[in-house]
Short mmCIF file of C-alpha atoms and ligand atoms in Angstrom, two decimals:
data_model
loop_
_atom_site.label_atom_id
_atom_site.label_comp_id
_atom_site.label_asym_id
_atom_site.label_seq_id
_atom_site.Cartn_x
_atom_site.Cartn_y
_atom_site.Cartn_z
CA UNK A 54 -4.42 -34.03 3.19
CA UNK A 55 -5.60 -32.13 0.16
CA UNK A 56 -4.15 -30.15 -2.70
CA UNK A 57 -7.45 -28.37 -3.29
CA UNK A 58 -7.97 -24.68 -2.73
CA UNK A 59 -9.37 -23.86 0.64
CA UNK A 60 -9.60 -21.41 3.42
CA UNK A 61 -6.77 -21.87 5.84
CA UNK A 62 -8.29 -20.80 9.14
CA UNK A 63 -7.65 -23.35 11.83
CA UNK A 64 -5.56 -25.28 9.34
CA UNK A 65 -1.98 -25.72 8.23
CA UNK A 66 -0.06 -25.39 5.01
CA UNK A 67 3.23 -26.93 3.94
CA UNK A 68 5.28 -25.29 1.24
CA UNK A 69 8.17 -22.99 0.46
CA UNK A 70 7.74 -19.52 1.95
CA UNK A 71 9.75 -16.46 0.89
CA UNK A 72 9.79 -13.25 2.91
CA UNK A 73 12.06 -10.34 3.81
CA UNK A 74 11.75 -9.51 7.51
CA UNK A 75 14.45 -6.83 7.23
CA UNK A 76 15.54 -4.62 4.30
CA UNK A 77 18.66 -6.74 3.80
CA UNK A 78 17.51 -10.26 4.58
CA UNK A 79 15.60 -12.54 2.23
CA UNK A 80 14.51 -15.76 3.90
CA UNK A 81 13.66 -18.81 1.84
CA UNK A 82 11.79 -21.22 4.10
CA UNK A 83 11.77 -24.52 2.21
CA UNK A 84 9.45 -27.38 3.23
CA UNK A 85 8.02 -25.32 6.05
CA UNK A 86 4.80 -25.93 7.97
CA UNK A 87 2.76 -22.87 8.86
CA UNK A 88 -0.20 -23.27 11.20
CA UNK A 89 -3.02 -20.74 11.24
CA UNK A 90 -5.51 -20.23 14.05
CA UNK A 91 -9.26 -19.79 13.85
CA UNK A 92 -8.99 -16.04 13.35
CA UNK A 93 -6.39 -16.22 10.60
CA UNK A 94 -3.30 -15.49 12.69
CA UNK A 95 -0.13 -17.52 12.20
CA UNK A 96 0.42 -19.69 15.30
CA UNK A 97 3.63 -21.49 14.29
CA UNK A 98 6.26 -21.50 11.53
CA UNK A 99 7.92 -24.88 11.65
CA UNK A 100 10.97 -25.90 9.59
CA UNK A 101 11.47 -29.55 8.59
CA UNK A 102 14.01 -30.28 11.34
CA UNK A 103 11.91 -28.78 14.15
CA UNK A 104 11.16 -31.31 16.93
CA UNK A 105 7.46 -30.21 16.90
CA UNK A 106 7.09 -31.01 13.23
CA UNK A 107 5.94 -34.64 13.36
CA UNK A 108 3.26 -34.00 15.96
CA UNK A 109 1.94 -30.92 14.16
CA UNK A 110 1.78 -32.72 10.82
CA UNK A 111 -0.12 -35.53 12.46
CA UNK A 112 -2.54 -33.17 14.17
CA UNK A 113 -3.34 -31.36 10.93
CA UNK A 114 -3.19 -34.42 8.66
CA UNK A 115 -6.85 -34.25 7.59
CA UNK A 116 -6.87 -30.63 6.57
CA UNK A 117 -3.28 -29.93 5.53
CA UNK A 118 -2.76 -27.94 2.33
CA UNK A 119 0.45 -29.20 0.74
CA UNK A 120 1.51 -26.82 -2.00
CA UNK A 121 2.78 -28.43 -5.17
CA UNK A 122 6.31 -28.29 -6.56
CA UNK A 123 7.01 -24.95 -8.24
CA UNK A 124 4.70 -23.06 -5.89
CA UNK A 125 6.10 -20.38 -3.56
CA UNK A 126 4.25 -18.43 -0.91
CA UNK A 127 4.98 -14.71 -0.46
CA UNK A 128 3.45 -12.29 2.04
CA UNK A 129 0.57 -10.34 0.51
CA UNK A 130 1.53 -6.95 -0.85
CA UNK A 131 0.80 -3.82 1.20
CA UNK A 132 -0.08 -0.86 -1.04
CA UNK A 133 0.38 2.26 1.07
CA UNK A 134 -1.15 4.73 -1.37
CA UNK A 135 -4.19 4.17 -3.58
CA UNK A 136 -6.73 6.71 -4.80
CA UNK A 137 -9.63 4.30 -5.16
CA UNK A 138 -11.86 6.62 -7.23
CA UNK A 139 -9.12 7.24 -9.78
CA UNK A 140 -9.11 3.65 -11.04
CA UNK A 141 -11.14 4.43 -14.19
CA UNK A 142 -8.34 6.85 -15.10
CA UNK A 143 -5.52 4.29 -14.74
CA UNK A 144 -3.17 4.71 -17.69
CA UNK A 145 -4.80 7.97 -18.76
CA UNK A 146 -4.29 11.68 -18.14
CA UNK A 147 -0.54 11.55 -17.61
CA UNK A 148 0.25 14.57 -19.76
CA UNK A 149 -0.07 17.41 -17.23
CA UNK A 150 1.72 18.53 -14.07
CA UNK A 151 0.08 17.79 -10.72
CA UNK A 152 -1.66 21.15 -10.22
CA UNK A 153 -3.18 21.00 -13.72
CA UNK A 154 -3.93 17.26 -13.60
CA UNK A 155 -5.98 17.64 -10.41
CA UNK A 156 -8.36 20.23 -11.86
CA UNK A 157 -8.46 19.06 -15.47
CA UNK A 158 -8.95 15.34 -14.92
CA UNK A 159 -8.96 14.14 -11.34
CA UNK A 160 -11.45 16.30 -9.45
CA UNK A 161 -14.04 15.88 -12.25
CA UNK A 162 -13.60 12.09 -12.12
CA UNK A 163 -13.81 11.96 -8.32
CA UNK A 164 -16.96 14.14 -8.43
CA UNK A 165 -18.72 11.34 -10.32
CA UNK A 166 -18.76 9.29 -7.10
CA UNK A 167 -21.77 11.30 -5.94
CA UNK A 168 -23.48 8.58 -8.01
CA UNK A 169 -23.37 5.56 -5.69
CA UNK A 170 -24.16 3.10 -8.50
CA UNK A 171 -21.08 4.28 -10.36
CA UNK A 172 -19.11 4.11 -7.12
CA UNK A 173 -20.22 0.54 -6.40
CA UNK A 174 -19.26 -0.67 -9.86
CA UNK A 175 -15.91 1.10 -9.93
CA UNK A 176 -14.89 0.15 -6.39
CA UNK A 177 -15.97 -3.46 -6.89
CA UNK A 178 -13.74 -3.75 -9.92
CA UNK A 179 -10.79 -2.09 -8.17
CA UNK A 180 -10.89 -4.28 -5.08
CA UNK A 181 -11.29 -7.46 -7.15
CA UNK A 182 -8.35 -6.45 -9.34
CA UNK A 183 -6.06 -5.47 -6.48
CA UNK A 184 -6.74 -8.76 -4.67
CA UNK A 185 -6.08 -10.69 -7.89
CA UNK A 186 -2.81 -8.75 -8.21
CA UNK A 187 -1.78 -9.88 -4.73
CA UNK A 188 -2.50 -6.66 -2.82
CA UNK A 189 -3.90 -7.96 0.44
CA UNK A 190 -3.74 -4.59 2.24
CA UNK A 191 -4.49 -1.19 0.74
CA UNK A 192 -4.40 2.27 2.29
CA UNK A 193 -7.11 4.10 0.36
CA UNK A 194 -7.98 7.71 -0.28
CA UNK A 195 -11.70 7.59 -1.11
CA UNK A 196 -13.47 10.77 -2.26
CA UNK A 197 -14.70 13.91 -0.56
CA UNK A 198 -18.14 12.24 -0.33
CA UNK A 199 -19.21 10.72 2.96
CA UNK A 200 -21.58 8.11 1.55
CA UNK A 201 -19.31 6.92 -1.25
CA UNK A 202 -16.47 6.63 1.27
CA UNK A 203 -18.62 4.40 3.46
CA UNK A 204 -19.42 2.38 0.37
CA UNK A 205 -15.71 1.79 -0.37
CA UNK A 206 -15.29 0.43 3.15
CA UNK A 207 -18.36 -1.80 2.64
CA UNK A 208 -16.89 -3.20 -0.59
CA UNK A 209 -13.56 -4.00 1.11
CA UNK A 210 -15.36 -5.67 4.03
CA UNK A 211 -17.50 -7.73 1.67
CA UNK A 212 -14.59 -8.83 -0.51
CA UNK A 213 -12.28 -9.56 2.42
CA UNK A 214 -9.47 -7.16 1.65
CA UNK A 215 -7.53 -5.66 4.55
CA UNK A 216 -8.02 -1.97 3.96
CA UNK A 217 -7.72 1.44 5.53
CA UNK A 218 -10.23 3.86 4.11
CA UNK A 219 -10.30 7.62 4.42
CA UNK A 220 -12.92 10.15 3.39
CA UNK A 221 -10.91 12.90 1.71
CA UNK A 222 -11.11 16.28 3.43
CA UNK A 223 -10.74 19.21 1.01
CA UNK A 224 -12.53 22.42 1.85
CA UNK A 225 -10.50 25.43 0.71
CA UNK A 226 -12.78 27.29 -1.72
CA UNK A 227 -9.77 28.91 -3.38
CA UNK A 228 -8.26 25.53 -4.23
CA UNK A 229 -11.14 23.10 -4.72
CA UNK A 230 -13.96 23.10 -7.28
CA UNK A 231 -17.29 24.44 -6.14
CA UNK A 232 -19.06 21.16 -6.90
CA UNK A 233 -16.42 19.00 -5.24
CA UNK A 234 -15.41 20.23 -1.82
CA UNK A 235 -16.45 20.12 1.82
CA UNK A 236 -18.96 22.86 2.60
CA UNK A 237 -16.99 24.05 5.65
CA UNK A 238 -14.28 22.93 8.09
CA UNK A 239 -17.06 21.70 10.40
CA UNK A 240 -18.55 19.61 7.60
CA UNK A 241 -15.13 18.19 6.68
CA UNK A 242 -14.51 17.06 10.26
CA UNK A 243 -18.08 15.86 10.89
CA UNK A 244 -18.14 13.76 7.71
CA UNK A 245 -14.70 12.32 8.54
CA UNK A 246 -16.05 11.39 11.97
CA UNK A 247 -19.17 9.81 10.44
CA UNK A 248 -17.09 7.57 8.17
CA UNK A 249 -14.85 6.55 11.10
CA UNK A 250 -17.92 5.55 13.10
CA UNK A 251 -19.45 3.70 10.14
CA UNK A 252 -16.32 1.59 9.72
CA UNK A 253 -15.80 0.96 13.43
CA UNK A 254 -19.41 -0.04 14.02
CA UNK A 255 -19.92 -2.06 10.83
CA UNK A 256 -21.51 -5.32 11.86
CA UNK A 257 -19.42 -7.38 9.41
CA UNK A 258 -16.18 -5.72 10.50
CA UNK A 259 -15.88 -7.29 13.93
CA UNK A 260 -12.32 -8.38 13.28
CA UNK A 261 -11.37 -4.82 12.34
CA UNK A 262 -9.92 -5.83 9.00
CA UNK A 263 -11.04 -2.48 7.59
CA UNK A 264 -9.89 0.57 9.51
CA UNK A 265 -10.70 4.27 9.21
CA UNK A 266 -8.16 6.93 8.26
CA UNK A 267 -8.17 10.69 8.76
CA UNK A 268 -7.38 12.02 5.29
CA UNK A 269 -6.73 15.68 4.59
CA UNK A 270 -6.01 15.54 0.83
CA UNK A 271 -2.96 17.77 1.16
CA UNK A 272 -2.25 21.13 2.72
CA UNK A 273 -2.98 23.10 -0.49
CA UNK A 274 -6.61 21.87 -0.58
CA UNK A 275 -7.42 22.42 3.12
CA UNK A 276 -8.03 25.44 5.33
CA UNK A 277 -6.14 25.81 8.58
CA UNK A 278 -9.38 25.17 10.49
CA UNK A 279 -9.86 21.81 8.82
CA UNK A 280 -6.24 20.77 9.41
CA UNK A 281 -6.56 21.80 13.05
CA UNK A 282 -9.86 19.98 13.45
CA UNK A 283 -8.52 16.80 11.89
CA UNK A 284 -5.42 16.90 14.11
CA UNK A 285 -7.68 17.12 17.16
CA UNK A 286 -9.79 14.25 15.82
CA UNK A 287 -6.65 12.13 15.34
CA UNK A 288 -5.74 12.67 19.00
CA UNK A 289 -9.29 11.88 20.06
CA UNK A 290 -9.94 8.73 18.03
CA UNK A 291 -6.40 7.37 17.69
CA UNK A 292 -6.94 6.23 14.13
CA UNK A 293 -4.57 6.31 11.19
CA UNK A 294 -3.77 9.54 9.32
CA UNK A 295 -2.73 9.98 5.69
CA UNK A 296 -2.03 12.90 3.40
CA UNK A 297 0.30 13.98 0.60
CA UNK A 298 3.56 15.59 1.67
CA UNK A 299 6.08 17.64 -0.31
CA UNK A 300 5.27 15.77 -3.51
CA UNK A 301 6.35 18.14 -6.26
CA UNK A 302 8.14 21.49 -6.64
CA UNK A 303 4.75 23.18 -6.84
CA UNK A 304 3.17 21.39 -3.84
CA UNK A 305 6.28 21.80 -1.70
CA UNK A 306 6.63 25.47 -2.68
CA UNK A 307 2.94 26.17 -1.92
CA UNK A 308 3.40 25.14 1.71
CA UNK A 309 6.70 26.99 2.09
CA UNK A 310 4.98 30.15 0.79
CA UNK A 311 1.93 29.68 3.01
CA UNK A 312 3.62 28.87 6.31
CA UNK A 313 7.34 29.57 5.84
CA UNK A 314 7.97 25.94 6.75
CA UNK A 315 7.89 22.52 5.15
CA UNK A 316 4.89 20.21 4.91
CA UNK A 317 6.28 17.91 7.59
CA UNK A 318 6.76 20.77 10.06
CA UNK A 319 3.32 22.23 9.29
CA UNK A 320 1.57 18.86 9.58
CA UNK A 321 3.33 18.29 12.88
CA UNK A 322 2.04 21.63 14.13
CA UNK A 323 -1.52 20.51 13.33
CA UNK A 324 -1.04 17.26 15.28
CA UNK A 325 -1.12 15.20 12.11
CA UNK A 326 2.21 13.38 12.49
CA UNK A 327 1.60 10.31 14.62
CA UNK A 328 2.91 6.76 14.79
CA UNK A 329 0.00 5.84 12.54
CA UNK A 330 0.53 8.56 9.92
CA UNK A 331 1.52 7.70 6.35
CA UNK A 332 2.73 10.54 4.13
CA UNK A 333 2.52 9.94 0.39
CA UNK A 334 5.51 10.81 -1.81
CA UNK A 335 7.49 13.14 0.50
CA UNK A 336 10.12 13.64 -2.21
CA UNK A 337 11.34 16.98 -0.92
CA UNK A 338 11.79 16.06 2.73
CA UNK A 339 14.75 17.87 4.30
CA UNK A 340 17.08 16.04 6.68
CA UNK A 341 15.27 17.82 9.54
CA UNK A 342 11.94 16.60 8.18
CA UNK A 343 13.28 13.06 8.09
CA UNK A 344 14.39 13.35 11.72
CA UNK A 345 10.97 14.70 12.64
CA UNK A 346 9.21 11.77 10.95
CA UNK A 347 11.58 9.31 12.64
CA UNK A 348 10.85 10.89 16.03
CA UNK A 349 7.10 10.78 15.51
CA UNK A 350 7.22 7.26 14.07
CA UNK A 351 5.38 8.41 10.95
CA UNK A 352 5.89 6.60 7.65
CA UNK A 353 6.30 7.45 3.99
CA UNK A 354 4.45 5.84 1.08
CA UNK A 355 7.10 5.81 -1.62
CA UNK A 356 5.37 5.93 -5.01
CA UNK A 357 8.22 5.46 -7.46
CA UNK A 358 6.19 5.20 -10.67
CA UNK A 359 3.91 8.14 -9.94
CA UNK A 360 6.93 10.23 -9.00
CA UNK A 361 8.25 9.88 -12.56
CA UNK A 362 5.15 11.68 -13.82
CA UNK A 363 4.34 14.18 -11.10
CA UNK A 364 7.11 14.65 -8.52
CA UNK A 365 9.88 16.33 -10.54
CA UNK A 366 12.39 14.12 -8.71
CA UNK A 367 13.22 10.70 -7.29
CA UNK A 368 12.47 10.17 -3.58
CA UNK A 369 15.78 9.78 -1.66
CA UNK A 370 14.71 6.41 -0.28
CA UNK A 371 18.01 5.24 1.14
CA UNK A 372 18.68 8.56 2.83
CA UNK A 373 15.26 8.46 4.48
CA UNK A 374 15.71 4.86 5.63
CA UNK A 375 19.18 5.68 6.97
CA UNK A 376 17.65 8.46 9.09
CA UNK A 377 15.17 6.04 10.60
CA UNK A 378 12.05 6.91 8.61
CA UNK A 379 9.58 4.07 8.20
CA UNK A 380 8.91 3.49 4.49
CA UNK A 381 6.54 1.35 2.46
CA UNK A 382 5.58 1.38 -1.22
CA UNK A 383 2.49 2.69 -2.98
CA UNK A 384 1.10 2.51 -6.51
CA UNK A 385 -0.62 5.92 -6.19
CA UNK A 386 -3.31 4.79 -8.59
CA UNK A 387 -3.88 6.68 -10.91
CA UNK A 388 -0.93 9.07 -10.61
CA UNK A 389 1.03 5.85 -11.05
CA UNK A 390 -0.35 3.98 -14.08
CA UNK A 391 -0.02 0.45 -12.69
CA UNK A 392 -2.18 -1.48 -10.22
CA UNK A 393 0.58 -3.98 -9.41
CA UNK A 394 2.78 -3.88 -6.33
CA UNK A 395 5.17 -6.28 -8.09
CA UNK A 396 5.61 -3.48 -10.58
CA UNK A 397 6.05 -0.97 -7.73
CA UNK A 398 8.97 -3.07 -6.44
CA UNK A 399 10.67 -2.98 -9.84
CA UNK A 400 10.16 0.75 -10.32
CA UNK A 401 11.54 1.37 -6.84
CA UNK A 402 14.76 -0.44 -7.77
CA UNK A 403 14.96 1.19 -11.20
CA UNK A 404 14.38 4.75 -10.07
CA UNK A 405 16.81 4.36 -7.16
CA UNK A 406 19.47 3.36 -9.64
CA UNK A 407 18.71 6.34 -11.83
CA UNK A 408 19.09 8.58 -8.79
CA UNK A 409 22.43 7.00 -7.96
CA UNK A 410 23.81 7.09 -11.49
CA UNK A 411 22.16 10.33 -12.62
CA UNK A 412 20.37 10.78 -15.92
CA UNK A 413 21.94 13.55 -17.98
CA UNK A 414 24.64 12.11 -20.26
CA UNK A 415 25.99 15.63 -20.87
CA UNK A 416 27.27 15.71 -17.29
CA UNK A 417 30.49 13.91 -16.27
CA UNK A 418 29.85 10.50 -14.68
CA UNK A 419 31.20 11.60 -11.32
CA UNK A 420 28.75 14.52 -11.09
CA UNK A 421 25.73 12.88 -12.65
CA UNK A 422 24.05 11.21 -9.71
CA UNK A 423 23.67 10.92 -5.98
CA UNK A 424 25.94 8.24 -4.47
CA UNK A 425 24.53 5.55 -2.19
CA UNK A 426 21.00 5.82 -3.49
CA UNK A 427 20.41 2.45 -5.16
CA UNK A 428 18.35 -0.19 -3.37
CA UNK A 429 18.20 -3.91 -4.03
CA UNK A 430 15.18 -5.94 -5.07
CA UNK A 431 15.18 -7.52 -1.61
CA UNK A 432 14.89 -4.09 -0.02
CA UNK A 433 12.05 -3.11 -2.36
CA UNK A 434 10.23 -6.39 -1.60
CA UNK A 435 10.72 -5.83 2.13
CA UNK A 436 9.22 -2.34 1.81
CA UNK A 437 6.25 -3.67 -0.20
CA UNK A 438 5.45 -6.21 2.52
CA UNK A 439 6.92 -5.98 6.04
CA UNK A 440 7.87 -2.30 5.65
CA UNK A 441 4.32 -1.36 4.73
CA UNK A 442 3.05 -3.36 7.69
CA UNK A 443 5.42 -1.57 10.04
CA UNK A 444 4.41 1.85 8.68
CA UNK A 445 0.77 0.94 9.42
CA UNK A 446 1.67 -0.59 12.79
CA UNK A 447 -0.06 -3.81 11.74
CA UNK A 448 1.32 -7.36 12.15
CA UNK A 449 1.40 -8.14 8.43
CA UNK A 450 4.04 -8.67 5.75
CA UNK A 451 6.03 -11.60 7.09
CA UNK A 452 5.60 -15.19 8.18
CA UNK A 453 5.99 -15.27 11.94
CA UNK A 454 3.78 -16.23 14.89
CA UNK A 455 1.33 -13.45 15.73
CA UNK A 456 1.24 -12.12 12.16
CA UNK A 457 -1.89 -12.30 10.03
CA UNK A 458 -1.80 -14.97 7.35
CA UNK A 459 -2.07 -12.56 4.41
CA UNK A 460 -0.32 -14.37 1.60
CA UNK A 461 0.03 -15.10 -2.10
CA UNK A 462 0.75 -18.53 -3.59
CA UNK A 463 2.81 -17.99 -6.74
CA UNK A 464 2.61 -20.89 -9.19
CA UNK A 465 5.76 -20.61 -11.28
CA UNK A 466 4.70 -23.49 -13.54
CA UNK A 467 1.61 -21.72 -14.90
CA UNK A 468 2.02 -21.60 -18.69
CA UNK A 469 -0.25 -18.56 -18.97
CA UNK A 470 1.93 -16.73 -16.45
CA UNK A 471 5.13 -14.77 -17.02
CA UNK A 472 7.69 -16.78 -15.01
CA UNK A 473 10.10 -19.21 -16.66
CA UNK A 474 12.42 -20.78 -14.12
CA UNK A 475 14.13 -23.21 -16.52
CA UNK A 476 16.42 -25.30 -14.29
CA UNK A 477 17.05 -22.69 -11.60
CA UNK A 478 17.29 -23.94 -8.04
CA UNK A 479 19.08 -21.04 -6.34
CA UNK A 480 16.57 -19.38 -3.97
CA UNK A 481 17.79 -15.84 -4.70
CA UNK A 482 17.41 -16.44 -8.44
CA UNK A 483 13.92 -17.91 -8.04
CA UNK A 484 12.94 -14.87 -5.98
CA UNK A 485 14.16 -12.50 -8.70
CA UNK A 486 12.37 -14.44 -11.43
CA UNK A 487 9.15 -14.26 -9.43
CA UNK A 488 9.38 -10.54 -8.77
CA UNK A 489 10.26 -9.68 -12.36
CA UNK A 490 8.00 -12.17 -14.11
CA UNK A 491 4.88 -12.78 -12.02
CA UNK A 492 1.62 -11.90 -13.71
CA UNK A 493 -1.88 -12.29 -12.40
CA UNK A 494 -2.06 -15.79 -13.90
CA UNK A 495 0.78 -16.87 -11.60
CA UNK A 496 -1.04 -15.82 -8.43
CA UNK A 497 -2.91 -19.06 -7.84
CA UNK A 498 -4.26 -18.21 -4.38
CA UNK A 499 -4.48 -14.99 -2.39
CA UNK A 500 -5.42 -15.15 1.30
CA UNK A 501 -6.27 -12.45 3.82
CA UNK A 502 -6.45 -13.64 7.43
CA UNK A 503 -6.39 -17.19 6.06
CA UNK A 504 -9.49 -16.57 3.92
CA UNK A 505 -9.17 -17.20 0.21
CA UNK A 506 -9.99 -13.91 -1.52
CA UNK A 507 -8.65 -14.40 -5.06
CA UNK A 508 -6.80 -16.81 -7.28
CA UNK A 509 -7.13 -18.92 -10.37
CA UNK A 510 -8.10 -21.97 -8.32
CA UNK A 511 -5.52 -24.29 -9.81
CA UNK A 512 -2.77 -24.54 -7.19
N1 LIG B 87 -1.95 15.67 -4.31
C1 LIG B 87 -3.23 16.00 -4.00
N2 LIG B 87 -4.09 15.14 -4.53
C2 LIG B 87 -3.37 14.23 -5.20
C3 LIG B 87 -3.72 13.08 -5.95
O1 LIG B 87 -4.87 12.72 -6.13
N3 LIG B 87 -2.67 12.38 -6.48
C4 LIG B 87 -1.39 12.76 -6.30
N4 LIG B 87 -0.42 12.02 -6.84
N5 LIG B 87 -1.05 13.85 -5.63
C5 LIG B 87 -2.02 14.56 -5.06
FE1 LIG B 88 -1.64 10.43 -4.33
#
């Protein structure tokens, strides 16, 4: 047995595991043995009173990782919406509405990724930081550039992050800058295809930990031909799809004006709503849109913090979940100025409560908000882990046989960290303290597929 940091493939770990397999249920698995197979998949989750326990402990005695007192293991966070190239802008450029922000700040920044040295440095920093923050899976928008998009996938493969990477398609000359757009619909589709092939054939990606994504930026930046071509490509290659959907009054109104229908209906018409589609934001979904997403099995990346700055509204999360829409959480770096999914959980709770209560004190309390909108911290944590996994149709985000061992060890005793448990022993209280207080210093080990990818090496 050892308390040292190690890879956990073909090994076992004993500790206290906390996960939320459903939106309502937090499970606190004390003194539990988890065994991990040679490819990083969980083979057994064994409580202390399980009849198999003695034999399994004996079999793994030489290589068992026994986590110390005060350490709790959570599923790794699943960030369903990250603009990788926007990381240098995190915390900046939050003073303009979406349609201004894109042209004034964001397209010029993304255009810098024509320089692959800049791209390598920026992407390396982002992936290191997200792993250290406990984000074991990220669904990335890269840039319009084919080569820099391949490079983002290479960086994720090298650093061991589970990632889905999409070359951004944006070709409409009336909506995209001349120096930062696809030359034609054919070029947009061909470059998307080239990045898919690069990722699928990458010699160090045999386990498929990095996956390709068809990524029309959003309807306003694409021609009909490109949207049609990408829908056909999605049917042909069966890979994931992502785009922005009905994010703000302006973006939603643009699509209504252009097609006389909502984003969700238009995307469906182009063949872009599949079981493996994730739509960012989606604040202005109608009830019919929600039913359409539920029928297709498509998911929403709820980006609560970004929505405060750019979406003119709070996403009606509970209404969408009640209609059967799959939902996960996203940071939307850099529209959302935080690279932490712990923070995304908190903002999800906070904004849902503002939607429920309302915000204008001049209005009577009974007319101020939208009833039945608030979600609990357990629900937010579920969405940030198992919910994100479900939206991606990947076995991640909970501790169960067949799921990938993507996990974070949270050391609540770390003096440099932000958690103070005092004498708490109640599992629900410990969970809340962790979600509200955890800082990077508390994340002592981060594993993807049982491989150690980040941590302060002290657990
Ligand atoms: N809509 C189109 N592009 C973007 C982007 O980069 N960020 C956000 N938040 N919305 C978008
Ligand atoms: Fe976005």
